[in-house]
Amino acid sequence: VLHTTRPLHTTQQSLAPVPPLPEKGGEVRHGLIPEEFFQFLYPKTGVTGPYMLGTGLLLYFLSKEIYVVNHETVAAACILTVIVYAIKKFGPEVAAFADKLNEVMKKVQFDLAAVSLQRKGFVKVQTARGQGWPPCAAVLQNNIAMLLEANYRERLLTVYNEVKKRLDYQVALQNLKRQKEQDHMIQWVEKSVVQSITPQQQKESIAKCILDLKALSKSAQATM
Amino acid sequence: MNMTFFDQFSSPSFLGIPLILISMTFPALLLPSLDNRWITNRLSTLQLWFVNLITKQLMMPLDKKGHKWALILTSLMIFLLLINLLGLLPYTFTPTTQLSMNLALAFPLWLATLLTGLRNQPSASLAHLLPEGTPTPLIPALIMIETTSLLIRPLALGVRLTANLTAGHLLIQLISTATTALFSTMPLLSLLTFLILFLLTILEVAVAMIQAYVFVLLLSLYLQENI
């Protein structure tokens, strides 16, 4: 039988990968004797060889009473008739039933295989597309990069302007303060000077100015 | 040595080595082991289908607690079925013809059902001893009768299986002996006897399968009462 010929635990990983089952079981003739026996005897004895051997052996056992015919023989004949009849009659039906049970599994396996093939095709198409992608991608990426850069620069300018405005304000404030201080001081100085001028000084300065003017008019007249 | 008709039921031994264990465990070798394959060959598929059928059939009347028994009941069924059917081949020994083996199977399993019932639901288990609607004067007698019937169950299970198979095998032997004996003197009568033997063989095949099923079914029924 097929399942007893498979070796057990011959390698480390006895489970995976599972070797595939052969498509058909071992060929048997007359339901009992493997086909290999007939092939083995064929070169020497031809087609009738194994049958001659079988008949000869059977007659030998019977005649020498190595196998004794007793009541068990009759019982054996009975049960073997029943078994052979049952197999011949119900064998194909049972086989068809087993195949029908396997059909569902095969269909699912086929579906899974089909889906995986589809996926492989899909991956292939995508990789093919991937190779046509770069030039287009570079241009688009460039555009986007430029837009981003421009946007960044604008924002940078805005920041700069804002900061400058605040600093200008501070500078203007300081200038204004100093201006005011200067003006105030000048005014004060002027006021104190004006206040310090006494009437005596005024008269003297006016007289001096008149004398200066006379002198100047004389000198002017002299030059003309 | 003169063979009696009962020598076919003696426990097999070879050179003093008892072979009974091999004869009990050999049928398991004939079943293909369950692979983790998606698609198996016909034999594995059929085996799987059959096991599923048995398990579903046995476990349907039981509630969830009884599903613990699924493994042992299914394996018992397959065991008995295979042993019974293989025993019909010529020159084979059927372990289930031995009362010792059948009682060894029946007694512990029946006791397990009984103790499960007594442990989990003692009053309901004991209530089975008195059927509903019995007239009051009959109650003591009926309790005794029901107790006896309860205690005789393992014996009945074991002996039923043994008796059926032993009787079948014995009949096959007897009628085939008659066929052989009549063959030289009255061949036509021998042929008639052979026909009877043929029908008997078909009956025996049916009995082999039915007895295995009945054994397991009764156990599951006892379980149903007590779970």
Short mmCIF file of C-alpha atoms in Angstrom, two decimals:
data_model
loop_
_atom_site.label_atom_id
_atom_site.label_comp_id
_atom_site.label_asym_id
_atom_site.label_seq_id
_atom_site.Cartn_x
_atom_site.Cartn_y
_atom_site.Cartn_z
CA VAL A 1 0.00 0.00 0.00
CA LEU A 2 1.21 3.42 -0.84
CA HIS A 3 1.07 5.02 2.56
CA THR A 4 3.34 2.46 4.21
CA THR A 5 6.10 2.91 1.66
CA ARG A 6 6.73 6.54 2.53
CA PRO A 7 9.75 6.87 4.87
CA LEU A 8 9.19 8.42 8.26
CA HIS A 9 11.37 11.18 9.66
CA THR A 10 14.32 10.68 7.37
CA THR A 11 15.35 14.33 7.49
CA GLN A 12 15.35 17.09 10.06
CA GLN A 13 12.29 18.78 8.70
CA SER A 14 9.95 15.93 8.09
CA LEU A 15 6.92 18.12 7.48
CA ALA A 16 7.90 20.66 4.86
CA PRO A 17 8.07 20.71 1.93
CA VAL A 18 5.57 17.93 1.52
CA PRO A 19 6.43 15.85 -1.53
CA PRO A 20 3.52 15.53 -3.92
CA LEU A 21 1.54 12.30 -4.01
CA PRO A 22 1.87 10.37 -7.25
CA GLU A 23 -1.05 10.72 -9.60
CA LYS A 24 -1.95 7.02 -9.64
CA GLY A 25 -1.34 4.25 -7.15
CA GLY A 26 0.78 1.23 -7.90
CA GLU A 27 -0.55 -0.82 -10.80
CA VAL A 28 -1.90 -4.22 -9.75
CA ARG A 29 -3.16 -7.11 -11.78
CA HIS A 30 -6.14 -9.08 -10.53
CA GLY A 31 -6.30 -6.72 -7.57
CA LEU A 32 -3.50 -8.49 -5.70
CA ILE A 33 -0.27 -8.92 -7.63
CA PRO A 34 1.80 -5.84 -8.52
CA GLU A 35 2.51 -5.20 -12.16
CA GLU A 36 6.23 -5.10 -11.40
CA PHE A 37 6.20 -8.86 -10.80
CA PHE A 38 4.92 -9.49 -14.32
CA GLN A 39 7.48 -7.09 -15.75
CA PHE A 40 10.17 -8.83 -13.75
CA LEU A 41 9.36 -12.23 -15.19
CA TYR A 42 8.63 -11.02 -18.71
CA PRO A 43 12.18 -11.16 -20.17
CA LYS A 44 12.66 -14.80 -19.19
CA THR A 45 9.21 -16.34 -19.40
CA GLY A 46 7.12 -14.03 -21.53
CA VAL A 47 3.51 -13.15 -20.92
CA THR A 48 2.28 -16.50 -19.59
CA GLY A 49 5.20 -16.96 -17.18
CA PRO A 50 3.64 -15.66 -13.95
CA TYR A 51 0.41 -17.51 -14.60
CA MET A 52 2.25 -20.78 -15.12
CA LEU A 53 4.16 -20.11 -11.93
CA GLY A 54 0.98 -19.42 -10.00
CA THR A 55 -0.82 -22.50 -11.29
CA GLY A 56 2.19 -24.68 -10.70
CA LEU A 57 2.66 -23.47 -7.16
CA LEU A 58 -1.01 -23.93 -6.35
CA LEU A 59 -1.10 -27.47 -7.72
CA TYR A 60 2.15 -28.27 -5.94
CA PHE A 61 0.76 -27.13 -2.59
CA LEU A 62 -2.45 -29.05 -3.16
CA SER A 63 -0.92 -32.26 -4.34
CA LYS A 64 1.74 -32.42 -1.66
CA GLU A 65 -0.83 -31.49 0.95
CA ILE A 66 1.26 -28.58 2.08
CA TYR A 67 -2.04 -26.81 1.95
CA VAL A 68 -4.72 -29.13 3.26
CA VAL A 69 -8.24 -28.78 1.94
CA ASN A 70 -10.50 -28.56 4.96
CA HIS A 71 -13.65 -26.78 5.98
CA GLU A 72 -11.81 -23.44 6.05
CA THR A 73 -11.24 -23.75 2.32
CA VAL A 74 -14.96 -23.80 1.73
CA ALA A 75 -15.45 -20.86 4.08
CA ALA A 76 -12.60 -19.06 2.29
CA ALA A 77 -14.24 -19.65 -1.07
CA CYS A 78 -17.46 -18.16 0.30
CA ILE A 79 -16.00 -15.04 1.80
CA LEU A 80 -13.75 -14.42 -1.20
CA THR A 81 -16.73 -14.66 -3.54
CA VAL A 82 -18.57 -12.12 -1.43
CA ILE A 83 -15.57 -9.76 -1.33
CA VAL A 84 -14.82 -9.97 -5.05
CA TYR A 85 -18.48 -9.50 -5.93
CA ALA A 86 -18.76 -6.47 -3.63
CA ILE A 87 -15.64 -4.84 -5.05
CA LYS A 88 -16.64 -5.46 -8.64
CA LYS A 89 -20.13 -4.13 -8.09
CA PHE A 90 -19.55 -1.19 -5.76
CA GLY A 91 -15.94 -0.35 -6.57
CA PRO A 92 -16.53 2.23 -9.32
CA GLU A 93 -19.32 3.90 -7.34
CA VAL A 94 -17.17 4.26 -4.25
CA ALA A 95 -14.26 5.53 -6.33
CA ALA A 96 -16.51 8.11 -7.99
CA PHE A 97 -17.78 9.14 -4.57
CA ALA A 98 -14.23 9.57 -3.27
CA ASP A 99 -13.33 11.58 -6.36
CA LYS A 100 -16.36 13.78 -5.82
CA LEU A 101 -15.24 14.44 -2.25
CA ASN A 102 -11.80 15.35 -3.56
CA GLU A 103 -13.28 17.58 -6.26
CA VAL A 104 -14.10 20.32 -3.76
CA MET A 105 -10.55 20.33 -2.45
CA LYS A 106 -9.10 20.35 -5.96
CA LYS A 107 -11.35 23.23 -6.92
CA VAL A 108 -10.23 25.26 -3.93
CA GLN A 109 -6.61 24.44 -4.69
CA PHE A 110 -7.13 25.51 -8.30
CA ASP A 111 -8.75 28.72 -7.16
CA LEU A 112 -5.87 29.44 -4.82
CA ALA A 113 -3.37 28.66 -7.59
CA ALA A 114 -5.24 30.88 -10.01
CA VAL A 115 -5.30 33.72 -7.51
CA SER A 116 -1.58 33.39 -6.84
CA LEU A 117 -0.87 33.37 -10.60
CA GLN A 118 -2.98 36.44 -10.97
CA ARG A 119 -0.99 38.09 -8.25
CA LYS A 120 2.28 37.19 -9.94
CA GLY A 121 1.05 38.70 -13.20
CA PHE A 122 -0.03 41.79 -11.35
CA VAL A 123 3.36 42.17 -9.74
CA LYS A 124 5.02 41.77 -13.14
CA VAL A 125 2.89 44.49 -14.69
CA GLN A 126 3.58 46.82 -11.84
CA THR A 127 7.34 46.31 -12.05
CA ALA A 128 7.20 46.93 -15.80
CA ARG A 129 5.36 50.15 -15.15
CA GLY A 130 7.87 51.02 -12.48
CA GLN A 131 10.65 51.05 -15.06
CA GLY A 132 8.81 53.63 -17.23
CA TRP A 133 8.22 55.89 -14.28
CA PRO A 134 11.50 57.87 -13.57
CA PRO A 135 11.67 60.73 -16.21
CA CYS A 136 8.09 61.76 -15.63
CA ALA A 137 8.61 61.45 -11.91
CA ALA A 138 11.72 63.66 -11.93
CA VAL A 139 9.93 66.53 -13.69
CA LEU A 140 6.95 66.38 -11.39
CA GLN A 141 9.18 66.12 -8.39
CA ASN A 142 11.12 69.15 -9.59
CA ASN A 143 7.97 71.20 -9.95
CA ILE A 144 6.81 70.28 -6.55
CA ALA A 145 10.22 71.05 -5.08
CA MET A 146 10.22 74.47 -6.67
CA LEU A 147 6.78 75.26 -5.38
CA LEU A 148 7.80 74.24 -1.94
CA GLU A 149 10.97 76.33 -2.13
CA ALA A 150 9.06 79.40 -3.27
CA ASN A 151 6.59 78.94 -0.51
CA TYR A 152 9.38 78.63 1.98
CA ARG A 153 11.09 81.75 0.74
CA GLU A 154 7.89 83.74 0.95
CA ARG A 155 7.42 82.74 4.50
CA LEU A 156 11.00 83.53 5.25
CA LEU A 157 10.52 87.04 3.82
CA THR A 158 7.42 87.55 5.86
CA VAL A 159 9.27 86.61 8.97
CA TYR A 160 12.13 88.95 8.09
CA ASN A 161 9.76 91.83 7.48
CA GLU A 162 7.95 91.34 10.70
CA VAL A 163 11.13 91.23 12.69
CA LYS A 164 12.44 94.33 10.86
CA LYS A 165 9.26 96.19 11.65
CA ARG A 166 9.61 95.53 15.30
CA LEU A 167 13.27 96.50 15.34
CA ASP A 168 12.56 99.68 13.32
CA TYR A 169 9.95 100.59 15.83
CA GLN A 170 12.45 100.30 18.63
CA VAL A 171 15.03 102.33 16.72
CA ALA A 172 12.52 105.04 15.87
CA LEU A 173 11.48 105.15 19.46
CA GLN A 174 15.05 105.72 20.61
CA ASN A 175 15.67 108.39 17.96
CA LEU A 176 12.53 110.18 18.93
CA LYS A 177 13.54 110.13 22.53
CA ARG A 178 16.98 111.56 21.81
CA GLN A 179 15.51 114.20 19.51
CA LYS A 180 13.12 115.27 22.14
CA GLU A 181 15.86 115.43 24.71
CA GLN A 182 18.02 117.49 22.36
CA ASP A 183 15.24 119.88 21.54
CA HIS A 184 14.34 120.28 25.09
CA MET A 185 17.93 121.03 26.05
CA ILE A 186 18.36 123.57 23.27
CA GLN A 187 15.22 125.29 24.31
CA TRP A 188 16.29 125.37 27.87
CA VAL A 189 19.65 126.75 27.01
CA GLU A 190 18.11 129.39 24.84
CA LYS A 191 15.62 130.30 27.48
CA SER A 192 18.23 130.63 30.15
CA VAL A 193 20.42 132.69 27.89
CA VAL A 194 17.58 134.94 27.00
CA GLN A 195 16.68 135.23 30.63
CA SER A 196 20.20 136.02 31.57
CA ILE A 197 20.36 138.94 29.33
CA THR A 198 19.84 141.95 31.74
CA PRO A 199 18.60 145.31 30.47
CA GLN A 200 22.06 146.86 31.11
CA GLN A 201 23.69 144.26 28.94
CA GLN A 202 21.06 144.82 26.34
CA LYS A 203 21.79 148.55 26.22
CA GLU A 204 25.50 147.94 26.07
CA SER A 205 25.20 145.40 23.31
CA ILE A 206 22.92 147.63 21.29
CA ALA A 207 25.40 150.55 21.70
CA LYS A 208 28.24 148.27 20.69
CA CYS A 209 26.32 147.11 17.71
CA ILE A 210 25.69 150.73 16.63
CA LEU A 211 29.39 151.56 16.98
CA ASP A 212 30.25 148.40 15.00
CA LEU A 213 27.80 149.33 12.33
CA LYS A 214 29.28 152.88 12.12
CA ALA A 215 32.74 151.42 11.82
CA LEU A 216 31.58 149.03 9.21
CA SER A 217 29.81 151.75 7.27
CA LYS A 218 33.01 153.77 7.36
CA SER A 219 35.08 150.92 6.10
CA ALA A 220 32.47 150.23 3.43
CA GLN A 221 32.48 153.83 2.38
CA ALA A 222 36.27 153.77 2.26
CA THR A 223 36.39 150.81 -0.11
CA MET A 224 33.80 152.23 -2.46
CA MET B 1 -4.05 -33.69 17.37
CA ASN B 2 -7.76 -33.58 16.87
CA MET B 3 -9.14 -30.14 16.16
CA THR B 4 -12.33 -29.31 17.92
CA PHE B 5 -14.59 -26.57 16.72
CA PHE B 6 -13.53 -24.36 19.58
CA ASP B 7 -9.84 -24.35 18.77
CA GLN B 8 -10.33 -21.41 16.45
CA PHE B 9 -11.16 -19.31 19.51
CA SER B 10 -8.07 -20.14 21.52
CA SER B 11 -5.71 -17.26 22.08
CA PRO B 12 -3.00 -17.42 19.41
CA SER B 13 0.58 -18.01 20.41
CA PHE B 14 3.71 -18.83 18.44
CA LEU B 15 6.52 -20.78 20.11
CA GLY B 16 5.14 -19.74 23.45
CA ILE B 17 4.92 -16.03 22.55
CA PRO B 18 1.36 -14.78 22.90
CA LEU B 19 0.25 -13.01 19.76
CA ILE B 20 -3.00 -11.60 21.08
CA LEU B 21 -1.60 -8.06 21.32
CA ILE B 22 -0.45 -8.11 17.71
CA SER B 23 -3.81 -9.42 16.58
CA MET B 24 -5.53 -6.55 18.41
CA THR B 25 -3.25 -3.77 17.17
CA PHE B 26 -2.68 -4.98 13.63
CA PRO B 27 -5.92 -3.57 12.15
CA ALA B 28 -4.72 -0.06 13.00
CA LEU B 29 -1.88 -0.51 10.54
CA LEU B 30 -4.32 -0.91 7.70
CA LEU B 31 -5.71 2.60 8.07
CA PRO B 32 -3.79 5.41 6.36
CA SER B 33 -2.49 7.98 8.80
CA LEU B 34 -3.95 11.44 8.48
CA ASP B 35 -1.60 13.68 6.58
CA ASN B 36 -1.71 17.44 6.60
CA ARG B 37 -2.38 17.35 2.91
CA TRP B 38 -4.99 19.31 1.07
CA ILE B 39 -5.75 16.63 -1.47
CA THR B 40 -5.29 13.01 -0.38
CA ASN B 41 -5.77 9.73 -2.15
CA ARG B 42 -9.13 7.96 -2.27
CA LEU B 43 -8.53 5.78 0.76
CA SER B 44 -7.65 8.70 3.02
CA THR B 45 -10.60 10.73 1.77
CA LEU B 46 -13.00 7.88 2.35
CA GLN B 47 -11.58 7.21 5.78
CA LEU B 48 -11.98 10.84 6.73
CA TRP B 49 -15.54 10.93 5.40
CA PHE B 50 -16.41 7.76 7.29
CA VAL B 51 -14.96 8.97 10.58
CA ASN B 52 -16.84 12.24 10.19
CA LEU B 53 -20.05 10.36 9.54
CA ILE B 54 -19.64 8.17 12.62
CA THR B 55 -18.72 11.05 14.89
CA LYS B 56 -21.59 13.21 13.73
CA GLN B 57 -24.05 10.34 14.12
CA LEU B 58 -22.88 9.48 17.62
CA MET B 59 -22.54 12.99 18.94
CA MET B 60 -25.79 14.45 17.67
CA PRO B 61 -27.99 13.41 20.60
CA LEU B 62 -25.37 14.44 23.14
CA ASP B 63 -24.91 17.96 24.42
CA LYS B 64 -21.59 19.75 24.62
CA LYS B 65 -20.39 17.95 27.74
CA GLY B 66 -20.76 14.61 26.01
CA HIS B 67 -18.49 15.64 23.17
CA LYS B 68 -15.55 14.75 25.38
CA TRP B 69 -16.43 11.16 24.57
CA ALA B 70 -16.19 11.66 20.81
CA LEU B 71 -12.64 10.36 20.44
CA ILE B 72 -13.01 7.20 22.48
CA LEU B 73 -16.37 6.27 21.01
CA THR B 74 -15.28 6.82 17.41
CA SER B 75 -12.03 4.95 17.87
CA LEU B 76 -13.87 2.12 19.62
CA MET B 77 -16.27 1.92 16.69
CA ILE B 78 -13.50 1.76 14.10
CA PHE B 79 -11.61 -0.78 16.22
CA LEU B 80 -14.55 -3.14 16.59
CA LEU B 81 -15.59 -2.75 12.97
CA LEU B 82 -12.17 -3.60 11.62
CA ILE B 83 -11.59 -6.51 13.98
CA ASN B 84 -14.98 -8.02 13.26
CA LEU B 85 -14.64 -7.70 9.50
CA LEU B 86 -11.09 -9.01 9.39
CA GLY B 87 -12.14 -12.03 11.43
CA LEU B 88 -14.31 -13.21 8.58
CA LEU B 89 -11.27 -13.99 6.46
CA PRO B 90 -10.14 -17.62 6.58
CA TYR B 91 -7.57 -18.74 9.14
CA THR B 92 -7.83 -15.48 11.09
CA PHE B 93 -8.32 -14.97 14.78
CA THR B 94 -11.01 -12.56 15.97
CA PRO B 95 -10.10 -10.96 19.31
CA THR B 96 -13.69 -9.94 19.91
CA THR B 97 -14.69 -13.58 20.30
CA GLN B 98 -12.86 -13.51 23.61
CA LEU B 99 -15.19 -12.62 26.45
CA SER B 100 -12.25 -11.24 28.39
CA MET B 101 -11.60 -8.55 25.81
CA ASN B 102 -15.23 -7.55 25.38
CA LEU B 103 -15.85 -7.31 29.10
CA ALA B 104 -12.62 -5.35 29.44
CA LEU B 105 -14.00 -2.88 26.90
CA ALA B 106 -17.55 -2.75 28.19
CA PHE B 107 -17.10 -2.67 31.93
CA PRO B 108 -14.86 0.41 32.35
CA LEU B 109 -16.78 2.45 29.80
CA TRP B 110 -20.15 1.63 31.33
CA LEU B 111 -18.78 2.35 34.80
CA ALA B 112 -17.46 5.69 33.54
CA THR B 113 -20.92 6.67 32.32
CA LEU B 114 -22.49 5.59 35.58
CA LEU B 115 -20.02 7.45 37.76
CA THR B 116 -20.29 10.55 35.59
CA GLY B 117 -24.02 10.51 36.13
CA LEU B 118 -23.78 9.87 39.86
CA ARG B 119 -21.21 12.58 40.30
CA ASN B 120 -22.70 15.38 38.26
CA GLN B 121 -26.40 14.83 38.68
CA PRO B 122 -26.96 12.15 41.36
CA SER B 123 -30.68 12.59 41.83
CA ALA B 124 -31.43 12.61 38.11
CA SER B 125 -29.30 9.49 37.67
CA LEU B 126 -31.08 7.66 40.42
CA ALA B 127 -34.42 8.84 39.09
CA HIS B 128 -33.87 6.67 36.04
CA LEU B 129 -34.40 3.69 38.30
CA LEU B 130 -38.12 4.39 38.47
CA PRO B 131 -40.04 4.94 35.24
CA GLU B 132 -42.80 7.52 35.26
CA GLY B 133 -46.35 6.55 35.92
CA THR B 134 -45.81 3.32 37.82
CA PRO B 135 -48.57 2.33 40.23
CA THR B 136 -47.50 2.74 43.85
CA PRO B 137 -47.61 -0.93 44.99
CA LEU B 138 -45.21 -1.89 42.23
CA ILE B 139 -42.52 0.64 43.18
CA PRO B 140 -40.26 -1.55 45.39
CA ALA B 141 -40.26 -4.40 42.95
CA LEU B 142 -39.63 -2.09 40.06
CA ILE B 143 -36.69 -0.42 41.79
CA MET B 144 -35.09 -3.81 42.28
CA ILE B 145 -35.72 -4.77 38.70
CA GLU B 146 -34.31 -1.51 37.36
CA THR B 147 -31.24 -1.77 39.57
CA THR B 148 -30.60 -5.28 38.31
CA SER B 149 -31.06 -4.10 34.77
CA LEU B 150 -28.60 -1.28 35.39
CA LEU B 151 -25.98 -3.54 36.90
CA ILE B 152 -26.30 -6.16 34.21
CA ARG B 153 -25.56 -3.66 31.42
CA PRO B 154 -21.78 -4.20 31.15
CA LEU B 155 -22.27 -7.94 31.20
CA ALA B 156 -24.90 -7.64 28.52
CA LEU B 157 -22.69 -5.46 26.35
CA GLY B 158 -19.74 -7.79 26.56
CA VAL B 159 -21.64 -11.00 26.22
CA ARG B 160 -23.76 -9.70 23.34
CA LEU B 161 -20.73 -8.97 21.23
CA THR B 162 -18.94 -12.18 22.19
CA ALA B 163 -21.97 -14.40 21.67
CA ASN B 164 -22.87 -12.92 18.29
CA LEU B 165 -19.42 -13.24 16.86
CA THR B 166 -18.64 -16.60 18.37
CA ALA B 167 -21.94 -18.01 17.19
CA GLY B 168 -21.37 -16.66 13.72
CA HIS B 169 -17.88 -18.09 13.42
CA LEU B 170 -18.98 -21.39 14.83
CA LEU B 171 -21.86 -21.63 12.37
CA ILE B 172 -19.55 -20.88 9.46
CA GLN B 173 -17.21 -23.62 10.62
CA LEU B 174 -20.02 -26.12 11.09
CA ILE B 175 -21.70 -25.53 7.78
CA SER B 176 -18.41 -25.54 5.87
CA THR B 177 -17.51 -28.83 7.59
CA ALA B 178 -20.88 -30.20 6.51
CA THR B 179 -20.22 -29.03 2.96
CA THR B 180 -16.82 -30.69 2.93
CA ALA B 181 -18.16 -33.92 4.44
CA LEU B 182 -21.06 -34.16 2.00
CA PHE B 183 -18.94 -33.33 -1.03
CA SER B 184 -17.75 -36.87 -1.74
CA THR B 185 -21.08 -38.66 -1.18
CA MET B 186 -23.90 -36.25 -2.11
CA PRO B 187 -22.46 -33.36 -4.17
CA LEU B 188 -25.82 -31.76 -4.86
CA LEU B 189 -26.63 -31.55 -1.16
CA SER B 190 -23.14 -30.21 -0.68
CA LEU B 191 -23.91 -27.49 -3.18
CA LEU B 192 -27.09 -26.60 -1.29
CA THR B 193 -25.13 -26.39 1.91
CA PHE B 194 -22.63 -24.20 0.14
CA LEU B 195 -25.47 -21.88 -0.83
CA ILE B 196 -26.55 -21.72 2.80
CA LEU B 197 -22.96 -20.93 3.71
CA PHE B 198 -22.90 -18.15 1.14
CA LEU B 199 -26.00 -16.55 2.64
CA LEU B 200 -24.61 -17.03 6.11
CA THR B 201 -21.41 -15.26 5.11
CA ILE B 202 -23.37 -12.26 3.93
CA LEU B 203 -25.26 -12.32 7.21
CA GLU B 204 -22.02 -12.50 9.13
CA VAL B 205 -20.65 -9.46 7.35
CA ALA B 206 -23.78 -7.56 8.30
CA VAL B 207 -23.67 -8.86 11.87
CA ALA B 208 -20.03 -7.85 12.23
CA MET B 209 -20.84 -4.26 11.31
CA ILE B 210 -24.09 -4.12 13.26
CA GLN B 211 -22.62 -5.52 16.46
CA ALA B 212 -19.86 -2.96 16.48
CA TYR B 213 -22.39 -0.20 15.92
CA VAL B 214 -24.74 -1.52 18.61
CA PHE B 215 -21.97 -1.69 21.17
CA VAL B 216 -20.99 1.90 20.65
CA LEU B 217 -24.56 3.10 20.30
CA LEU B 218 -25.60 1.57 23.61
CA LEU B 219 -22.64 3.14 25.32
CA SER B 220 -23.59 6.52 23.91
CA LEU B 221 -27.17 5.95 25.11
CA TYR B 222 -25.98 5.19 28.62
CA LEU B 223 -23.93 8.33 28.37
CA GLN B 224 -26.94 10.34 27.29
CA GLU B 225 -28.86 9.27 30.35
CA ASN B 226 -26.08 10.18 32.69
CA ILE B 227 -24.29 13.21 31.29
#
